[in-house]
Amino acid sequence: MAQCKLGVSSPLMKAVVGFALGAVAGCILGATEDPVDRTLSVMTAAGPLKPVMEEVKTVGALGLGTLIGATALTIAMTSVVAGVILAAAVASVFVATKSCSASHTDSVSLWASAGLAGAFGTTLSGATFGIAIEWIVKNYGMMGLLWALSIFTVLKPPLNFVFKILWKQGEASCSLVSTDWAREREQIEITESQQRERVAMQIEQRILMLEKGVSTSGMEPNTWVTERRQREEIERKKMENEEAEMEQRTIQDWINTVVVKHVDFLAFSGIPMTVVAIVTSGFGVFGYGGHQSVFIVLLTLVTLIAYLLLKSYDFKFWMLVGCMGMLATFVIAMLTLHAGQVVVTTAMKMRAAGQSQQSRENISAVMDHRSSLEALNAAFFVAKLCELGLGATVGGALVRRAAGEVKVITGAALVVLGLLAGVEVLSPVLGEGGKAGALLGVVGAAGVAVGAAAAVAGMWSSWPGTLVTIAGLVIGAIGMGKWHIINIGLQVTVAYVFAMINPF
């Protein structure tokens, strides 16, 4: 483990600060639990759930599960990437125009502005997608959602190519606008040239005076001391300018790497999920949604895609997350199918005992309701885990980048509190779909704080420090999360794993 730098020397104080940082991150994660649960309860009420129930017979239980799961995960991934791109754009402008201090790493304005932009972009993107999906489902049903998801997946790779070109042009424009370094370098060169000319003239005058037999010993000490000091000052400014310019280029290169990685991730990670959703929905449309062969085809397809991705010569982070998203979609489909089968099994047992008076239509309605309910619940929870994990990846990277543990965690926590209040105020305008998407974005912002705390835990030089920080994270999350121990434990575990991954 690397040594964690918290700005304190005492081991006890380091443990206290580590526990406090973990507790802050855990509390802000727990604070998102209640708003998310309330929104999900509204979405799974009888009225909002009706359009989804009506489509079970169209695409089948497996198709419904994979379609809702793939859509929810796509929203989560897209909103996080949108936030990262906006944050990177703001940070890039700061770095290119030297709007922050000489030391970009320690600049509060740089990280604060980028963090606010990223959180706002993630939340706004999630709300926009939530509103759009709610409108599509109400007006065009699951088939409309399938078409929208398919078109979006097909468009992402070419848009990825176009975005990279535009990003390079924007970076070049920022470089042209920013002439501060060139002006400073030119000014230093002019000053250095003038100083050399002055010294040369002084030497020449001294030679002439010596030739004439005039003594120069009286003026020599003061003159050469002054010139030496000026020369040292010029060298110091030159060195500082070169170091600052190199630091600027290093941070800009890191920002570009982050953007490219996330854009590649957005372009390709959704393809496996969408393929699975298209195949299972297609079987449902042709009347084989509940057939056992569909399960075999789905399992074979998931296994084949996962094998091809894992065996890829250049295995990347987005491939790993794409596999995880596809497997999560498969699990959601299984849970959706299982919910309907439980209803059938229960009805058969009750009928065998002579207790059931339900008709086949009633049983079918209950099956559709249970399947739809399970699909939404599972998809929403998996999307929340995805947002949290991707946010934790960013938070962990910022801490490793020496952005400052306290600044990242407390800053993200304050931003999340502001976003929660803002979403609550704007909920009548957003609607249930928009509010759900926005809250997923807020969870992503909370994931930055959790990932930063997890990175702090991993950077301790001793296990007690790591355990104390994780204890603060877990205790804070459980305390604010209304003692949802299993859910919180799973979320903290996912965030810790993603925070330890360094895809950049």
Short mmCIF file of C-alpha atoms in Angstrom, two decimals:
data_model
loop_
_atom_site.label_atom_id
_atom_site.label_comp_id
_atom_site.label_asym_id
_atom_site.label_seq_id
_atom_site.Cartn_x
_atom_site.Cartn_y
_atom_site.Cartn_z
CA MET A 1 0.00 0.00 0.00
CA ALA A 2 1.12 3.54 -0.71
CA GLN A 3 1.29 6.12 2.02
CA CYS A 4 -1.91 8.14 2.32
CA LYS A 5 -1.28 11.90 2.58
CA LEU A 6 -3.93 13.53 4.75
CA GLY A 7 -1.90 16.49 5.96
CA VAL A 8 -1.51 15.20 9.54
CA SER A 9 1.44 13.48 11.16
CA SER A 10 -0.02 11.58 14.10
CA PRO A 11 -1.19 8.03 13.28
CA LEU A 12 -4.20 8.52 15.54
CA MET A 13 -5.16 11.77 13.80
CA LYS A 14 -4.72 10.13 10.41
CA ALA A 15 -7.09 7.37 11.49
CA VAL A 16 -9.60 9.93 12.76
CA VAL A 17 -9.44 11.94 9.53
CA GLY A 18 -9.69 8.76 7.45
CA PHE A 19 -12.74 7.62 9.42
CA ALA A 20 -14.32 11.07 9.06
CA LEU A 21 -13.76 11.15 5.29
CA GLY A 22 -15.20 7.66 4.95
CA ALA A 23 -18.19 8.64 7.09
CA VAL A 24 -18.87 11.74 4.98
CA ALA A 25 -18.79 9.70 1.77
CA GLY A 26 -20.95 6.97 3.34
CA CYS A 27 -23.51 9.45 4.66
CA ILE A 28 -23.90 11.10 1.27
CA LEU A 29 -24.40 7.67 -0.32
CA GLY A 30 -27.01 6.79 2.29
CA ALA A 31 -28.72 10.14 1.74
CA THR A 32 -29.59 9.10 -1.82
CA GLU A 33 -31.38 5.94 -0.67
CA ASP A 34 -34.66 7.47 0.47
CA PRO A 35 -35.28 9.72 -2.60
CA VAL A 36 -34.44 6.84 -4.93
CA ASP A 37 -36.73 4.42 -3.07
CA ARG A 38 -39.61 6.91 -3.07
CA THR A 39 -39.26 7.54 -6.79
CA LEU A 40 -39.10 3.83 -7.52
CA SER A 41 -42.23 3.24 -5.43
CA VAL A 42 -44.10 5.80 -7.50
CA MET A 43 -42.84 4.30 -10.77
CA THR A 44 -43.98 0.81 -9.74
CA ALA A 45 -47.46 1.93 -8.71
CA ALA A 46 -50.45 0.62 -10.65
CA GLY A 47 -50.81 3.62 -12.97
CA PRO A 48 -47.21 4.06 -14.18
CA LEU A 49 -46.70 0.29 -14.33
CA LYS A 50 -49.70 -0.31 -16.63
CA PRO A 51 -47.95 0.55 -19.95
CA VAL A 52 -45.15 -1.86 -19.06
CA MET A 53 -47.59 -4.65 -18.10
CA GLU A 54 -49.38 -4.34 -21.41
CA GLU A 55 -46.16 -5.06 -23.28
CA VAL A 56 -45.26 -8.31 -21.51
CA LYS A 57 -47.35 -10.26 -23.97
CA THR A 58 -45.63 -8.50 -26.88
CA VAL A 59 -41.99 -9.10 -26.07
CA GLY A 60 -42.29 -11.84 -23.43
CA ALA A 61 -40.92 -11.90 -19.91
CA LEU A 62 -37.32 -12.41 -21.02
CA GLY A 63 -37.61 -9.71 -23.66
CA LEU A 64 -39.10 -7.30 -21.14
CA GLY A 65 -36.34 -7.95 -18.63
CA THR A 66 -33.49 -7.57 -21.12
CA LEU A 67 -35.05 -4.51 -22.76
CA ILE A 68 -35.67 -2.60 -19.54
CA GLY A 69 -32.31 -3.70 -18.16
CA ALA A 70 -30.38 -2.66 -21.27
CA THR A 71 -32.21 0.67 -21.38
CA ALA A 72 -31.58 1.45 -17.72
CA LEU A 73 -27.90 0.58 -18.00
CA THR A 74 -27.56 2.60 -21.20
CA ILE A 75 -29.05 5.64 -19.44
CA ALA A 76 -26.67 5.18 -16.52
CA MET A 77 -23.59 4.83 -18.71
CA THR A 78 -24.53 7.69 -21.02
CA SER A 79 -25.30 10.12 -18.21
CA VAL A 80 -21.98 9.41 -16.48
CA VAL A 81 -20.04 9.85 -19.70
CA ALA A 82 -21.91 13.09 -20.45
CA GLY A 83 -20.91 14.41 -17.03
CA VAL A 84 -17.29 13.37 -17.50
CA ILE A 85 -17.11 15.02 -20.93
CA LEU A 86 -18.59 18.29 -19.62
CA ALA A 87 -16.24 18.27 -16.64
CA ALA A 88 -13.27 17.54 -18.91
CA ALA A 89 -14.27 20.38 -21.24
CA VAL A 90 -14.40 22.85 -18.35
CA ALA A 91 -11.10 21.61 -16.94
CA SER A 92 -9.50 21.76 -20.38
CA VAL A 93 -10.55 25.39 -20.82
CA PHE A 94 -9.15 26.23 -17.38
CA VAL A 95 -5.85 24.57 -18.14
CA ALA A 96 -5.52 25.92 -21.66
CA THR A 97 -6.26 29.53 -20.71
CA LYS A 98 -4.28 29.40 -17.44
CA SER A 99 -7.39 30.58 -15.58
CA CYS A 100 -6.28 28.63 -12.52
CA SER A 101 -3.21 29.10 -10.37
CA ALA A 102 0.33 28.23 -11.36
CA SER A 103 -0.06 24.82 -9.79
CA HIS A 104 -3.00 23.21 -11.58
CA THR A 105 -2.94 20.19 -9.32
CA ASP A 106 -3.74 22.24 -6.22
CA SER A 107 -6.09 24.68 -7.91
CA VAL A 108 -9.44 24.82 -6.12
CA SER A 109 -11.10 26.67 -8.99
CA LEU A 110 -10.10 24.00 -11.51
CA TRP A 111 -11.42 20.98 -9.61
CA ALA A 112 -14.46 22.79 -8.20
CA SER A 113 -15.60 24.04 -11.60
CA ALA A 114 -14.97 20.67 -13.26
CA GLY A 115 -16.79 18.83 -10.45
CA LEU A 116 -19.84 21.10 -10.60
CA ALA A 117 -19.97 20.78 -14.39
CA GLY A 118 -19.65 17.00 -14.24
CA ALA A 119 -22.36 16.57 -11.60
CA PHE A 120 -24.69 18.95 -13.42
CA GLY A 121 -24.07 17.23 -16.76
CA THR A 122 -24.71 13.77 -15.32
CA THR A 123 -27.93 14.84 -13.60
CA LEU A 124 -29.25 16.81 -16.57
CA SER A 125 -28.43 13.99 -18.97
CA GLY A 126 -30.15 11.44 -16.76
CA ALA A 127 -33.24 13.62 -16.42
CA THR A 128 -33.40 14.17 -20.19
CA PHE A 129 -33.14 10.47 -20.98
CA GLY A 130 -35.68 9.64 -18.26
CA ILE A 131 -38.23 12.04 -19.75
CA ALA A 132 -37.59 10.74 -23.28
CA ILE A 133 -37.97 7.08 -22.28
CA GLU A 134 -41.14 7.75 -20.31
CA TRP A 135 -42.62 9.46 -23.37
CA ILE A 136 -41.58 6.64 -25.71
CA VAL A 137 -43.07 3.91 -23.51
CA LYS A 138 -46.36 5.76 -23.07
CA ASN A 139 -46.76 6.50 -26.78
CA TYR A 140 -45.04 3.63 -28.58
CA GLY A 141 -44.68 0.87 -26.00
CA MET A 142 -41.78 -1.52 -25.66
CA MET A 143 -41.28 -1.90 -29.38
CA GLY A 144 -40.76 1.83 -29.66
CA LEU A 145 -38.24 1.59 -26.84
CA LEU A 146 -36.51 -1.29 -28.63
CA TRP A 147 -36.23 0.73 -31.82
CA ALA A 148 -34.95 3.79 -29.95
CA LEU A 149 -32.35 1.71 -28.10
CA SER A 150 -31.24 0.01 -31.32
CA ILE A 151 -30.90 3.27 -33.25
CA PHE A 152 -28.99 4.89 -30.39
CA THR A 153 -26.60 1.93 -30.20
CA VAL A 154 -25.97 1.99 -33.95
CA LEU A 155 -25.32 5.74 -33.95
CA LYS A 156 -22.86 5.73 -31.05
CA PRO A 157 -19.75 4.40 -32.92
CA PRO A 158 -19.90 7.01 -35.74
CA LEU A 159 -20.73 9.72 -33.20
CA ASN A 160 -17.67 8.58 -31.28
CA PHE A 161 -15.51 9.24 -34.34
CA VAL A 162 -17.10 12.66 -34.95
CA PHE A 163 -16.73 13.66 -31.31
CA LYS A 164 -13.01 12.85 -31.25
CA ILE A 165 -12.46 15.07 -34.29
CA LEU A 166 -14.42 17.91 -32.70
CA TRP A 167 -12.56 17.47 -29.40
CA LYS A 168 -9.19 17.72 -31.15
CA GLN A 169 -10.31 20.85 -32.97
CA GLY A 170 -11.54 22.36 -29.72
CA GLU A 171 -8.26 21.54 -28.04
CA ALA A 172 -6.36 23.15 -30.92
CA SER A 173 -8.56 26.25 -30.67
CA CYS A 174 -7.86 26.53 -26.93
CA SER A 175 -4.15 26.21 -27.62
CA LEU A 176 -4.34 29.03 -30.18
CA VAL A 177 -6.29 31.25 -27.82
CA SER A 178 -3.87 30.60 -24.97
CA THR A 179 -0.72 32.59 -25.75
CA ASP A 180 0.30 33.26 -22.15
CA TRP A 181 3.11 30.74 -22.12
CA ALA A 182 4.49 31.97 -25.43
CA ARG A 183 4.37 35.60 -24.28
CA GLU A 184 6.12 34.77 -21.02
CA ARG A 185 8.76 32.71 -22.80
CA GLU A 186 9.31 35.52 -25.33
CA GLN A 187 9.56 38.11 -22.56
CA ILE A 188 12.12 36.01 -20.69
CA GLU A 189 14.15 35.57 -23.87
CA ILE A 190 14.09 39.34 -24.50
CA THR A 191 15.15 40.06 -20.93
CA GLU A 192 17.91 37.47 -21.17
CA SER A 193 19.14 38.90 -24.47
CA GLN A 194 19.15 42.43 -23.06
CA GLN A 195 21.07 41.26 -20.02
CA ARG A 196 23.68 39.57 -22.21
CA GLU A 197 24.07 42.68 -24.35
CA ARG A 198 24.45 44.82 -21.24
CA VAL A 199 27.12 42.50 -19.81
CA ALA A 200 28.93 42.46 -23.16
CA MET A 201 28.92 46.25 -23.27
CA GLN A 202 30.22 46.43 -19.72
CA ILE A 203 33.03 44.02 -20.56
CA GLU A 204 33.87 46.00 -23.66
CA GLN A 205 33.91 49.27 -21.70
CA ARG A 206 36.19 47.70 -19.11
CA ILE A 207 38.62 46.54 -21.79
CA LEU A 208 38.69 50.01 -23.33
CA MET A 209 39.29 51.59 -19.96
CA LEU A 210 42.12 49.17 -19.21
CA GLU A 211 43.69 49.97 -22.57
CA LYS A 212 43.60 53.65 -21.63
CA GLY A 213 45.19 52.88 -18.28
CA VAL A 214 42.10 53.78 -16.22
CA SER A 215 41.52 51.67 -13.08
CA THR A 216 38.14 49.83 -12.88
CA SER A 217 38.55 48.12 -9.54
CA GLY A 218 36.12 50.44 -7.76
CA MET A 219 33.07 49.70 -9.91
CA GLU A 220 33.62 45.97 -10.35
CA PRO A 221 32.04 44.44 -7.19
CA ASN A 222 28.66 46.19 -7.27
CA THR A 223 28.26 45.84 -11.02
CA TRP A 224 28.96 42.13 -11.23
CA VAL A 225 26.89 41.30 -8.11
CA THR A 226 23.89 43.06 -9.64
CA GLU A 227 24.32 41.32 -12.97
CA ARG A 228 24.70 37.94 -11.29
CA ARG A 229 21.47 38.46 -9.34
CA GLN A 230 19.62 39.46 -12.47
CA ARG A 231 20.98 36.41 -14.26
CA GLU A 232 19.84 34.12 -11.43
CA GLU A 233 16.38 35.74 -11.46
CA ILE A 234 16.08 35.16 -15.21
CA GLU A 235 17.09 31.51 -14.83
CA ARG A 236 14.59 31.05 -12.00
CA LYS A 237 11.74 32.51 -14.05
CA LYS A 238 12.72 30.39 -17.03
CA MET A 239 12.71 27.22 -14.95
CA GLU A 240 9.36 28.06 -13.32
CA ASN A 241 7.82 28.79 -16.70
CA GLU A 242 9.07 25.50 -18.18
CA GLU A 243 7.83 23.50 -15.18
CA ALA A 244 4.40 25.16 -15.24
CA GLU A 245 4.08 24.61 -18.99
CA MET A 246 5.07 20.96 -18.63
CA GLU A 247 2.55 20.53 -15.83
CA GLN A 248 -0.13 22.08 -18.00
CA ARG A 249 0.65 19.70 -20.84
CA THR A 250 0.65 16.71 -18.46
CA ILE A 251 -2.78 17.55 -17.07
CA GLN A 252 -4.16 18.26 -20.54
CA ASP A 253 -2.87 14.90 -21.76
CA TRP A 254 -4.51 13.21 -18.77
CA ILE A 255 -7.82 14.98 -19.49
CA ASN A 256 -7.65 13.89 -23.13
CA THR A 257 -7.00 10.28 -22.05
CA VAL A 258 -9.99 10.35 -19.70
CA VAL A 259 -12.25 11.73 -22.42
CA VAL A 260 -11.11 9.23 -25.06
CA LYS A 261 -11.56 6.29 -22.66
CA HIS A 262 -15.06 7.36 -21.67
CA VAL A 263 -16.15 8.10 -25.23
CA ASP A 264 -14.92 4.67 -26.35
CA PHE A 265 -16.73 3.18 -23.38
CA LEU A 266 -19.97 4.93 -24.35
CA ALA A 267 -19.65 3.92 -27.98
CA PHE A 268 -19.06 0.20 -27.51
CA SER A 269 -20.12 -0.93 -24.04
CA GLY A 270 -23.83 -0.90 -24.86
CA ILE A 271 -23.57 -3.16 -27.90
CA PRO A 272 -23.61 -6.53 -26.03
CA MET A 273 -26.62 -5.45 -23.93
CA THR A 274 -28.55 -4.23 -26.95
CA VAL A 275 -27.83 -7.42 -28.92
CA VAL A 276 -29.19 -9.52 -26.06
CA ALA A 277 -32.29 -7.30 -25.80
CA ILE A 278 -32.95 -7.48 -29.56
CA VAL A 279 -32.64 -11.27 -29.67
CA THR A 280 -34.90 -11.97 -26.68
CA SER A 281 -37.46 -9.33 -27.71
CA GLY A 282 -37.49 -10.80 -31.20
CA PHE A 283 -38.38 -14.22 -29.80
CA GLY A 284 -41.14 -12.60 -27.76
CA VAL A 285 -42.61 -10.82 -30.78
CA PHE A 286 -42.85 -14.13 -32.65
CA GLY A 287 -44.61 -15.78 -29.73
CA TYR A 288 -41.69 -17.64 -28.15
CA GLY A 289 -41.10 -15.28 -25.23
CA GLY A 290 -41.83 -17.90 -22.60
CA HIS A 291 -40.39 -20.94 -24.38
CA GLN A 292 -37.55 -22.86 -22.75
CA SER A 293 -35.46 -22.69 -25.92
CA VAL A 294 -35.24 -18.92 -25.58
CA PHE A 295 -33.46 -19.32 -22.27
CA ILE A 296 -30.93 -21.66 -23.88
CA VAL A 297 -30.37 -19.26 -26.78
CA LEU A 298 -29.95 -16.34 -24.37
CA LEU A 299 -27.48 -18.21 -22.18
CA THR A 300 -25.48 -19.29 -25.23
CA LEU A 301 -25.44 -15.76 -26.64
CA VAL A 302 -24.28 -14.22 -23.35
CA THR A 303 -21.57 -16.84 -22.94
CA LEU A 304 -20.32 -16.39 -26.51
CA ILE A 305 -20.15 -12.59 -26.32
CA ALA A 306 -18.45 -12.70 -22.92
CA TYR A 307 -15.90 -15.22 -24.22
CA LEU A 308 -15.10 -13.10 -27.28
CA LEU A 309 -14.65 -9.97 -25.20
CA LEU A 310 -12.54 -11.65 -22.55
CA LYS A 311 -10.32 -13.26 -25.19
CA SER A 312 -9.80 -9.96 -26.97
CA TYR A 313 -6.14 -9.21 -27.64
CA ASP A 314 -6.48 -5.64 -26.35
CA PHE A 315 -8.86 -6.08 -23.45
CA LYS A 316 -9.96 -2.69 -22.17
CA PHE A 317 -11.93 -1.27 -19.30
CA TRP A 318 -15.03 -0.62 -21.40
CA MET A 319 -14.99 -4.27 -22.52
CA LEU A 320 -15.05 -5.37 -18.88
CA VAL A 321 -17.93 -3.06 -18.04
CA GLY A 322 -19.72 -4.13 -21.22
CA CYS A 323 -19.47 -7.76 -20.07
CA MET A 324 -20.74 -6.80 -16.65
CA GLY A 325 -23.63 -4.86 -18.15
CA MET A 326 -24.56 -7.75 -20.39
CA LEU A 327 -24.45 -10.20 -17.48
CA ALA A 328 -26.53 -7.78 -15.41
CA THR A 329 -29.08 -7.66 -18.23
CA PHE A 330 -29.15 -11.45 -18.26
CA VAL A 331 -29.76 -11.52 -14.48
CA ILE A 332 -32.60 -8.99 -14.80
CA ALA A 333 -34.20 -11.17 -17.49
CA MET A 334 -33.91 -14.23 -15.25
CA LEU A 335 -35.47 -12.39 -12.33
CA THR A 336 -38.30 -11.16 -14.55
CA LEU A 337 -39.01 -14.66 -15.85
CA HIS A 338 -38.73 -16.15 -12.36
CA ALA A 339 -41.27 -13.67 -10.96
CA GLY A 340 -43.89 -14.86 -13.43
CA GLN A 341 -43.08 -18.51 -12.85
CA VAL A 342 -43.47 -18.07 -9.09
CA VAL A 343 -47.05 -16.89 -9.66
CA VAL A 344 -47.81 -19.96 -11.78
CA THR A 345 -46.24 -22.32 -9.25
CA THR A 346 -48.17 -20.74 -6.37
CA ALA A 347 -51.45 -20.94 -8.29
CA MET A 348 -50.84 -24.62 -9.12
CA LYS A 349 -50.14 -25.44 -5.47
CA MET A 350 -53.25 -23.60 -4.32
CA ARG A 351 -55.37 -25.29 -6.95
CA ALA A 352 -54.04 -28.71 -5.96
CA ALA A 353 -55.02 -27.94 -2.37
CA GLY A 354 -58.47 -26.80 -3.48
CA GLN A 355 -57.92 -23.23 -2.30
CA SER A 356 -57.59 -21.33 -5.57
CA GLN A 357 -60.56 -19.75 -7.29
CA GLN A 358 -58.56 -17.63 -9.71
CA SER A 359 -59.23 -17.86 -13.42
CA ARG A 360 -56.56 -18.21 -16.02
CA GLU A 361 -56.98 -14.54 -16.96
CA ASN A 362 -56.44 -13.44 -13.37
CA ILE A 363 -53.33 -15.59 -13.05
CA SER A 364 -52.01 -14.17 -16.31
CA ALA A 365 -52.63 -10.62 -15.07
CA VAL A 366 -50.81 -11.33 -11.82
CA MET A 367 -47.91 -12.86 -13.79
CA ASP A 368 -47.64 -9.75 -15.96
CA HIS A 369 -47.72 -7.52 -12.89
CA ARG A 370 -45.07 -9.47 -11.02
CA SER A 371 -42.82 -9.69 -14.09
CA SER A 372 -43.09 -5.97 -14.81
CA LEU A 373 -42.52 -5.08 -11.17
CA GLU A 374 -39.44 -7.28 -10.93
CA ALA A 375 -38.05 -5.95 -14.23
CA LEU A 376 -38.30 -2.33 -13.10
CA ASN A 377 -36.97 -2.97 -9.59
CA ALA A 378 -34.02 -5.05 -10.77
CA ALA A 379 -33.17 -2.74 -13.68
CA PHE A 380 -33.28 0.36 -11.50
CA PHE A 381 -31.07 -1.20 -8.84
CA VAL A 382 -28.52 -2.41 -11.40
CA ALA A 383 -28.50 1.00 -13.08
CA LYS A 384 -27.87 2.59 -9.69
CA LEU A 385 -24.94 0.23 -9.13
CA CYS A 386 -23.61 1.13 -12.58
CA GLU A 387 -23.82 4.87 -11.87
CA LEU A 388 -22.19 4.39 -8.49
CA GLY A 389 -19.38 2.25 -9.88
CA LEU A 390 -18.55 4.61 -12.75
CA GLY A 391 -18.65 7.60 -10.41
CA ALA A 392 -16.32 5.74 -8.04
CA THR A 393 -13.91 5.17 -10.93
CA VAL A 394 -13.71 8.93 -11.44
CA GLY A 395 -13.36 9.64 -7.71
CA GLY A 396 -10.58 7.10 -7.31
CA ALA A 397 -8.73 8.51 -10.31
CA LEU A 398 -8.95 12.06 -8.92
CA VAL A 399 -7.46 11.03 -5.58
CA ARG A 400 -4.65 9.15 -7.30
CA ARG A 401 -4.14 12.26 -9.43
CA ALA A 402 -3.50 14.20 -6.18
CA ALA A 403 -6.59 16.39 -6.51
CA GLY A 404 -6.91 16.26 -2.71
CA GLU A 405 -8.88 13.70 -0.71
CA VAL A 406 -10.69 16.25 1.45
CA LYS A 407 -11.56 18.51 -1.48
CA VAL A 408 -12.93 15.68 -3.64
CA ILE A 409 -15.00 14.02 -0.90
CA THR A 410 -16.42 17.13 0.74
CA GLY A 411 -16.93 18.86 -2.60
CA ALA A 412 -18.81 15.91 -4.06
CA ALA A 413 -20.89 15.61 -0.88
CA LEU A 414 -21.93 19.28 -1.03
CA VAL A 415 -22.77 18.99 -4.72
CA VAL A 416 -24.93 15.91 -4.08
CA LEU A 417 -26.86 17.71 -1.34
CA GLY A 418 -27.49 20.61 -3.70
CA LEU A 419 -28.58 18.30 -6.50
CA LEU A 420 -30.96 16.38 -4.23
CA ALA A 421 -32.60 19.63 -3.20
CA GLY A 422 -32.77 20.83 -6.80
CA VAL A 423 -34.32 17.59 -8.07
CA GLU A 424 -36.91 17.71 -5.29
CA VAL A 425 -37.86 21.28 -6.19
CA LEU A 426 -38.03 20.54 -9.93
CA SER A 427 -39.83 17.19 -9.57
CA PRO A 428 -43.21 18.57 -10.82
CA VAL A 429 -41.49 19.70 -14.03
CA LEU A 430 -39.35 16.60 -14.49
CA GLY A 431 -42.12 14.02 -14.04
CA GLU A 432 -41.43 10.56 -12.68
CA GLY A 433 -39.20 9.45 -15.55
CA GLY A 434 -37.14 12.63 -15.48
CA LYS A 435 -36.85 12.52 -11.69
CA ALA A 436 -35.71 8.89 -11.78
CA GLY A 437 -33.05 9.67 -14.39
CA ALA A 438 -31.89 12.73 -12.48
CA LEU A 439 -31.59 10.77 -9.24
CA LEU A 440 -29.47 8.19 -11.03
CA GLY A 441 -27.17 11.06 -12.00
CA VAL A 442 -27.07 12.18 -8.37
CA VAL A 443 -26.05 8.66 -7.37
CA GLY A 444 -23.20 8.92 -9.87
CA ALA A 445 -22.06 12.16 -8.21
CA ALA A 446 -22.25 10.42 -4.81
CA GLY A 447 -20.14 7.64 -6.31
CA VAL A 448 -17.32 10.16 -6.82
CA ALA A 449 -17.19 10.76 -3.05
CA VAL A 450 -17.44 7.04 -2.29
CA GLY A 451 -14.73 6.21 -4.83
CA ALA A 452 -12.47 8.89 -3.39
CA ALA A 453 -12.96 7.46 0.11
CA ALA A 454 -12.26 3.96 -1.20
CA ALA A 455 -9.08 5.23 -2.86
CA VAL A 456 -8.03 6.81 0.44
CA ALA A 457 -8.59 3.45 2.13
CA GLY A 458 -6.45 1.73 -0.48
CA MET A 459 -3.62 4.26 -0.17
CA TRP A 460 -2.94 3.66 3.52
CA SER A 461 0.45 2.19 4.38
CA SER A 462 -1.12 -0.10 7.01
CA TRP A 463 -4.20 -2.27 7.24
CA PRO A 464 -5.62 -0.50 10.35
CA GLY A 465 -5.87 2.75 8.38
CA THR A 466 -7.60 0.98 5.51
CA LEU A 467 -10.06 -0.77 7.80
CA VAL A 468 -10.84 2.42 9.74
CA THR A 469 -11.64 4.33 6.55
CA ILE A 470 -13.82 1.52 5.19
CA ALA A 471 -15.56 1.27 8.59
CA GLY A 472 -16.41 4.96 8.41
CA LEU A 473 -17.73 4.51 4.89
CA VAL A 474 -19.93 1.53 5.80
CA ILE A 475 -21.20 3.00 9.08
CA GLY A 476 -22.08 6.31 7.45
CA ALA A 477 -23.87 4.62 4.55
CA ILE A 478 -25.85 2.24 6.75
CA GLY A 479 -26.75 4.94 9.25
CA MET A 480 -28.11 7.33 6.59
CA GLY A 481 -29.47 4.51 4.43
CA LYS A 482 -32.08 3.43 6.97
CA TRP A 483 -30.16 0.24 7.81
CA HIS A 484 -30.49 -1.27 4.35
CA ILE A 485 -27.50 -3.43 5.19
CA ILE A 486 -27.54 -5.77 2.18
CA ASN A 487 -28.12 -3.04 -0.40
CA ILE A 488 -25.59 -0.70 1.15
CA GLY A 489 -23.04 -3.49 1.54
CA LEU A 490 -23.37 -4.40 -2.13
CA GLN A 491 -23.08 -0.77 -3.22
CA VAL A 492 -19.99 -0.14 -1.10
CA THR A 493 -18.37 -3.30 -2.46
CA VAL A 494 -19.05 -2.32 -6.07
CA ALA A 495 -17.79 1.22 -5.47
CA TYR A 496 -14.60 -0.07 -3.82
CA VAL A 497 -13.86 -2.44 -6.71
CA PHE A 498 -14.40 0.26 -9.34
CA ALA A 499 -12.38 2.82 -7.37
CA MET A 500 -9.41 0.46 -7.36
CA ILE A 501 -9.58 0.11 -11.17
CA ASN A 502 -7.41 2.58 -13.05
CA PRO A 503 -8.58 2.65 -16.68
CA PHE A 504 -6.66 5.85 -17.42
#
